[in-house]
């Protein structure tokens, strides 16, 4: 299914707004004195554990030379340490220092507060919709096919027929431009 130009523009607009609201346009991020790419690097090292600089560059979609300079600054700041890799000692494995772990805890606290405050403004029951929508969109941006989990149950379930009808109407509205007359 092809997206319409107005749908594309709406998603682009929302994406730009997310970037701004999350603070990625600021010179620093998450209550730190670090640029967004460095904060993201610390988060990934903290979540995924030690890794090579090349792997970090791939994960962040940054040039190796940019990551090398950024890592150098993080090492100088005492936030990241480099260890010779095995079996090739020329390859450096990056991990967080105790100071880096402490800063990362502050980053996580900042981000969790930011997300919690936003979620409190949502109508009840919309949390799962936001999470699933962001996951599907991120997967699509990464080139992965978005799939929804399927749950098969037997017996009567309230709203199943209405949901089937909604999916039928939505499909034909998208694929063939059917409107109110079809739905009626």
PDB file of C-alpha atoms in Angstrom:
ATOM      1  CA  UNK A   1       0.000   0.000   0.000  1.00  0.00           C
ATOM      2  CA  UNK A   2       1.337   3.420  -0.918  1.00  0.00           C
ATOM      3  CA  UNK A   3       1.105   6.239   1.568  1.00  0.00           C
ATOM      4  CA  UNK A   4      -0.560   9.432   0.415  1.00  0.00           C
ATOM      5  CA  UNK A   5       1.467  12.665   0.383  1.00  0.00           C
ATOM      6  CA  UNK A   6      -0.623  14.092   3.238  1.00  0.00           C
ATOM      7  CA  UNK A   7       0.112  10.984   5.354  1.00  0.00           C
ATOM      8  CA  UNK A   8       3.818  11.246   4.607  1.00  0.00           C
ATOM      9  CA  UNK A   9       3.853  14.948   5.492  1.00  0.00           C
ATOM     10  CA  UNK A  10       1.953  14.302   8.748  1.00  0.00           C
ATOM     11  CA  UNK A  11       4.462  11.646   9.826  1.00  0.00           C
ATOM     12  CA  UNK A  12       7.408  13.855   8.865  1.00  0.00           C
ATOM     13  CA  UNK A  13       5.929  16.718  10.869  1.00  0.00           C
ATOM     14  CA  UNK A  14       5.337  14.506  13.915  1.00  0.00           C
ATOM     15  CA  UNK A  15       8.878  13.082  13.630  1.00  0.00           C
ATOM     16  CA  UNK A  16      10.427  16.560  13.582  1.00  0.00           C
ATOM     17  CA  UNK A  17       8.326  17.541  16.570  1.00  0.00           C
ATOM     18  CA  UNK A  18       9.414  14.431  18.491  1.00  0.00           C
ATOM     19  CA  UNK A  19      13.052  15.291  17.842  1.00  0.00           C
ATOM     20  CA  UNK A  20      12.504  18.821  19.158  1.00  0.00           C
ATOM     21  CA  UNK A  21      10.379  17.812  22.172  1.00  0.00           C
ATOM     22  CA  UNK A  22      12.866  15.135  23.233  1.00  0.00           C
ATOM     23  CA  UNK A  23      15.608  17.769  23.148  1.00  0.00           C
ATOM     24  CA  UNK A  24      17.735  16.444  20.292  1.00  0.00           C
ATOM     25  CA  UNK A  25      18.049  19.898  18.757  1.00  0.00           C
ATOM     26  CA  UNK A  26      19.650  21.278  21.911  1.00  0.00           C
ATOM     27  CA  UNK A  27      23.427  21.473  22.170  1.00  0.00           C
ATOM     28  CA  UNK A  28      23.200  19.138  25.173  1.00  0.00           C
ATOM     29  CA  UNK A  29      20.772  16.361  26.040  1.00  0.00           C
ATOM     30  CA  UNK A  30      19.101  14.751  29.044  1.00  0.00           C
ATOM     31  CA  UNK A  31      20.389  17.204  31.619  1.00  0.00           C
ATOM     32  CA  UNK A  32      24.021  16.531  30.709  1.00  0.00           C
ATOM     33  CA  UNK A  33      26.732  18.704  29.184  1.00  0.00           C
ATOM     34  CA  UNK A  34      27.068  16.176  26.341  1.00  0.00           C
ATOM     35  CA  UNK A  35      25.874  16.366  22.749  1.00  0.00           C
ATOM     36  CA  UNK A  36      23.038  14.018  21.733  1.00  0.00           C
ATOM     37  CA  UNK A  37      25.328  11.524  19.949  1.00  0.00           C
ATOM     38  CA  UNK A  38      27.466  11.088  23.084  1.00  0.00           C
ATOM     39  CA  UNK A  39      24.388  10.584  25.270  1.00  0.00           C
ATOM     40  CA  UNK A  40      23.104   7.992  22.824  1.00  0.00           C
ATOM     41  CA  UNK A  41      26.503   6.255  22.856  1.00  0.00           C
ATOM     42  CA  UNK A  42      26.506   6.079  26.665  1.00  0.00           C
ATOM     43  CA  UNK A  43      22.963   4.682  26.686  1.00  0.00           C
ATOM     44  CA  UNK A  44      23.822   1.973  24.160  1.00  0.00           C
ATOM     45  CA  UNK A  45      27.026   1.001  25.972  1.00  0.00           C
ATOM     46  CA  UNK A  46      25.083   0.828  29.219  1.00  0.00           C
ATOM     47  CA  UNK A  47      22.190  -1.171  27.787  1.00  0.00           C
ATOM     48  CA  UNK A  48      24.122  -3.489  25.450  1.00  0.00           C
ATOM     49  CA  UNK A  49      27.389  -3.764  27.347  1.00  0.00           C
ATOM     50  CA  UNK A  50      30.967  -3.566  26.078  1.00  0.00           C
ATOM     51  CA  UNK A  51      31.441  -3.294  22.322  1.00  0.00           C
ATOM     52  CA  UNK A  52      33.945  -2.276  19.688  1.00  0.00           C
ATOM     53  CA  UNK A  53      33.918   1.290  18.381  1.00  0.00           C
ATOM     54  CA  UNK A  54      33.051   0.035  14.896  1.00  0.00           C
ATOM     55  CA  UNK A  55      29.996  -1.753  16.259  1.00  0.00           C
ATOM     56  CA  UNK A  56      28.962   1.401  18.105  1.00  0.00           C
ATOM     57  CA  UNK A  57      29.348   3.427  14.883  1.00  0.00           C
ATOM     58  CA  UNK A  58      27.110   0.978  13.042  1.00  0.00           C
ATOM     59  CA  UNK A  59      24.518   1.010  15.785  1.00  0.00           C
ATOM     60  CA  UNK A  60      24.399   4.818  15.903  1.00  0.00           C
ATOM     61  CA  UNK A  61      24.572   5.184  12.089  1.00  0.00           C
ATOM     62  CA  UNK A  62      27.620   7.450  12.436  1.00  0.00           C
ATOM     63  CA  UNK A  63      30.931   7.522  10.587  1.00  0.00           C
ATOM     64  CA  UNK A  64      33.735   5.633  12.333  1.00  0.00           C
ATOM     65  CA  UNK A  65      35.872   8.774  12.416  1.00  0.00           C
ATOM     66  CA  UNK A  66      33.080  10.714  14.170  1.00  0.00           C
ATOM     67  CA  UNK A  67      32.652   7.937  16.727  1.00  0.00           C
ATOM     68  CA  UNK A  68      36.411   7.774  17.234  1.00  0.00           C
ATOM     69  CA  UNK A  69      36.540  11.503  18.092  1.00  0.00           C
ATOM     70  CA  UNK A  70      33.459  11.225  20.320  1.00  0.00           C
ATOM     71  CA  UNK A  71      34.856   8.188  22.143  1.00  0.00           C
ATOM     72  CA  UNK A  72      38.150  10.023  22.641  1.00  0.00           C
ATOM     73  CA  UNK A  73      36.290  12.827  24.414  1.00  0.00           C
ATOM     74  CA  UNK A  74      34.289  10.346  26.514  1.00  0.00           C
ATOM     75  CA  UNK A  75      37.528   8.574  27.507  1.00  0.00           C
ATOM     76  CA  UNK A  76      39.167  11.932  28.379  1.00  0.00           C
ATOM     77  CA  UNK A  77      36.099  12.778  30.473  1.00  0.00           C
ATOM     78  CA  UNK A  78      36.439   9.529  32.395  1.00  0.00           C
ATOM     79  CA  UNK A  79      33.062   8.215  31.222  1.00  0.00           C
ATOM     80  CA  UNK A  80      34.261   5.414  28.921  1.00  0.00           C
ATOM     81  CA  UNK A  81      37.265   3.115  29.089  1.00  0.00           C
ATOM     82  CA  UNK A  82      39.019   1.262  26.280  1.00  0.00           C
ATOM     83  CA  UNK A  83      40.435  -2.235  26.664  1.00  0.00           C
ATOM     84  CA  UNK A  84      42.425  -4.182  24.079  1.00  0.00           C
ATOM     85  CA  UNK A  85      40.203  -6.742  22.392  1.00  0.00           C
ATOM     86  CA  UNK A  86      40.876 -10.437  22.095  1.00  0.00           C
ATOM     87  CA  UNK A  87      42.340 -11.974  20.031  1.00  0.00           C
ATOM     88  CA  UNK A  88      43.311  -8.737  18.237  1.00  0.00           C
ATOM     89  CA  UNK A  89      44.738  -6.274  20.763  1.00  0.00           C
ATOM     90  CA  UNK A  90      44.636  -3.488  18.176  1.00  0.00           C
ATOM     91  CA  UNK A  91      40.850  -3.490  18.414  1.00  0.00           C
ATOM     92  CA  UNK A  92      39.574  -1.550  21.425  1.00  0.00           C
ATOM     93  CA  UNK A  93      36.540  -2.685  23.383  1.00  0.00           C
ATOM     94  CA  UNK A  94      34.568   0.156  24.938  1.00  0.00           C
ATOM     95  CA  UNK A  95      32.704   0.063  28.236  1.00  0.00           C
ATOM     96  CA  UNK A  96      31.440   2.531  30.812  1.00  0.00           C
ATOM     97  CA  UNK A  97      33.494   3.556  33.821  1.00  0.00           C
ATOM     98  CA  UNK A  98      31.953   3.989  37.267  1.00  0.00           C
ATOM     99  CA  UNK A  99      31.631   7.703  36.456  1.00  0.00           C
ATOM    100  CA  UNK A 100      29.932   6.784  33.162  1.00  0.00           C
ATOM    101  CA  UNK A 101      27.532   4.430  34.977  1.00  0.00           C
ATOM    102  CA  UNK A 102      26.627   7.222  37.398  1.00  0.00           C
ATOM    103  CA  UNK A 103      25.982   9.689  34.578  1.00  0.00           C
ATOM    104  CA  UNK A 104      23.964   7.063  32.709  1.00  0.00           C
ATOM    105  CA  UNK A 105      21.755   6.554  35.768  1.00  0.00           C
ATOM    106  CA  UNK A 106      21.034  10.298  35.700  1.00  0.00           C
ATOM    107  CA  UNK A 107      20.270  10.149  31.963  1.00  0.00           C
ATOM    108  CA  UNK A 108      17.837   7.274  32.527  1.00  0.00           C
ATOM    109  CA  UNK A 109      16.163   9.158  35.407  1.00  0.00           C
ATOM    110  CA  UNK A 110      15.799  12.277  33.245  1.00  0.00           C
ATOM    111  CA  UNK A 111      14.356  10.321  30.306  1.00  0.00           C
ATOM    112  CA  UNK A 112      11.992   8.273  32.465  1.00  0.00           C
ATOM    113  CA  UNK A 113      10.609  11.459  34.054  1.00  0.00           C
ATOM    114  CA  UNK A 114      10.188  13.035  30.625  1.00  0.00           C
ATOM    115  CA  UNK A 115       8.298  10.020  29.279  1.00  0.00           C
ATOM    116  CA  UNK A 116       6.235   9.562  32.462  1.00  0.00           C
ATOM    117  CA  UNK A 117       5.102  13.199  32.347  1.00  0.00           C
ATOM    118  CA  UNK A 118       4.058  12.825  28.716  1.00  0.00           C
ATOM    119  CA  UNK A 119       2.211   9.551  29.386  1.00  0.00           C
ATOM    120  CA  UNK A 120       0.267  11.184  32.214  1.00  0.00           C
ATOM    121  CA  UNK A 121      -1.224  13.563  29.639  1.00  0.00           C
ATOM    122  CA  UNK A 122      -2.537  10.696  27.473  1.00  0.00           C
ATOM    123  CA  UNK A 123      -6.119   9.490  27.700  1.00  0.00           C
ATOM    124  CA  UNK A 124      -6.510   6.191  29.542  1.00  0.00           C
ATOM    125  CA  UNK A 125      -5.654   3.152  27.469  1.00  0.00           C
ATOM    126  CA  UNK A 126      -3.486   4.998  24.923  1.00  0.00           C
ATOM    127  CA  UNK A 127      -0.120   3.895  26.337  1.00  0.00           C
ATOM    128  CA  UNK A 128      -0.083   0.574  24.447  1.00  0.00           C
ATOM    129  CA  UNK A 129      -1.080   2.340  21.228  1.00  0.00           C
ATOM    130  CA  UNK A 130       1.830   4.773  21.534  1.00  0.00           C
ATOM    131  CA  UNK A 131       4.339   2.020  22.298  1.00  0.00           C
ATOM    132  CA  UNK A 132       3.168  -0.227  19.464  1.00  0.00           C
ATOM    133  CA  UNK A 133       3.022   2.663  16.996  1.00  0.00           C
ATOM    134  CA  UNK A 134       6.564   3.766  17.794  1.00  0.00           C
ATOM    135  CA  UNK A 135       7.833   0.174  17.546  1.00  0.00           C
ATOM    136  CA  UNK A 136       6.153  -0.351  14.174  1.00  0.00           C
ATOM    137  CA  UNK A 137       7.444   2.980  12.838  1.00  0.00           C
ATOM    138  CA  UNK A 138      11.022   2.323  14.060  1.00  0.00           C
ATOM    139  CA  UNK A 139      10.932  -1.151  12.472  1.00  0.00           C
ATOM    140  CA  UNK A 140       9.721   0.323   9.186  1.00  0.00           C
ATOM    141  CA  UNK A 141      12.454   2.977   9.221  1.00  0.00           C
ATOM    142  CA  UNK A 142      14.994   0.198   9.787  1.00  0.00           C
ATOM    143  CA  UNK A 143      13.640  -1.616   6.732  1.00  0.00           C
ATOM    144  CA  UNK A 144      11.939  -4.341   8.717  1.00  0.00           C
ATOM    145  CA  UNK A 145       8.448  -5.528   7.901  1.00  0.00           C
ATOM    146  CA  UNK A 146       6.011  -4.423  10.555  1.00  0.00           C
ATOM    147  CA  UNK A 147       3.986  -7.298  11.892  1.00  0.00           C
ATOM    148  CA  UNK A 148       1.442  -7.331  14.628  1.00  0.00           C
ATOM    149  CA  UNK A 149       1.314 -10.144  17.130  1.00  0.00           C
ATOM    150  CA  UNK A 150      -1.571 -12.524  16.533  1.00  0.00           C
ATOM    151  CA  UNK A 151      -3.577 -14.049  19.323  1.00  0.00           C
ATOM    152  CA  UNK A 152      -6.031 -16.822  18.519  1.00  0.00           C
ATOM    153  CA  UNK A 153      -8.730 -17.516  21.054  1.00  0.00           C
ATOM    154  CA  UNK A 154     -11.838 -19.633  20.940  1.00  0.00           C
ATOM    155  CA  UNK A 155     -15.310 -18.722  22.036  1.00  0.00           C
ATOM    156  CA  UNK A 156     -17.091 -15.417  22.215  1.00  0.00           C
ATOM    157  CA  UNK A 157     -15.156 -12.190  22.764  1.00  0.00           C
ATOM    158  CA  UNK A 158     -16.904  -8.816  22.971  1.00  0.00           C
ATOM    159  CA  UNK A 159     -16.168  -6.498  20.043  1.00  0.00           C
ATOM    160  CA  UNK A 160     -14.669  -9.104  17.694  1.00  0.00           C
ATOM    161  CA  UNK A 161     -17.349  -8.735  15.030  1.00  0.00           C
ATOM    162  CA  UNK A 162     -17.152  -4.932  15.238  1.00  0.00           C
ATOM    163  CA  UNK A 163     -13.358  -5.084  14.882  1.00  0.00           C
ATOM    164  CA  UNK A 164     -13.661  -7.341  11.803  1.00  0.00           C
ATOM    165  CA  UNK A 165     -16.133  -4.892  10.282  1.00  0.00           C
ATOM    166  CA  UNK A 166     -13.810  -1.964  11.060  1.00  0.00           C
ATOM    167  CA  UNK A 167     -10.837  -3.737   9.452  1.00  0.00           C
ATOM    168  CA  UNK A 168     -12.943  -4.569   6.363  1.00  0.00           C
ATOM    169  CA  UNK A 169     -14.117  -0.980   5.957  1.00  0.00           C
ATOM    170  CA  UNK A 170     -10.631   0.453   6.595  1.00  0.00           C
ATOM    171  CA  UNK A 171      -9.015  -1.888   4.086  1.00  0.00           C
ATOM    172  CA  UNK A 172     -11.372  -0.926   1.271  1.00  0.00           C
ATOM    173  CA  UNK A 173     -11.147   2.758   2.155  1.00  0.00           C
ATOM    174  CA  UNK A 174      -7.328   2.598   1.834  1.00  0.00           C
ATOM    175  CA  UNK A 175      -7.040   0.223  -1.106  1.00  0.00           C
ATOM    176  CA  UNK A 176      -9.980   1.345  -3.268  1.00  0.00           C
ATOM    177  CA  UNK A 177     -10.976   4.735  -1.895  1.00  0.00           C
ATOM    178  CA  UNK A 178     -14.362   3.510  -0.689  1.00  0.00           C
ATOM    179  CA  UNK A 179     -16.060   6.015   1.561  1.00  0.00           C
ATOM    180  CA  UNK A 180     -19.217   6.598   3.561  1.00  0.00           C
ATOM    181  CA  UNK A 181     -21.525   4.956   1.016  1.00  0.00           C
ATOM    182  CA  UNK A 182     -19.601   1.666   1.312  1.00  0.00           C
ATOM    183  CA  UNK A 183     -19.503   1.840   5.087  1.00  0.00           C
ATOM    184  CA  UNK A 184     -23.212   2.580   5.262  1.00  0.00           C
TER     185      UNK A 184
END
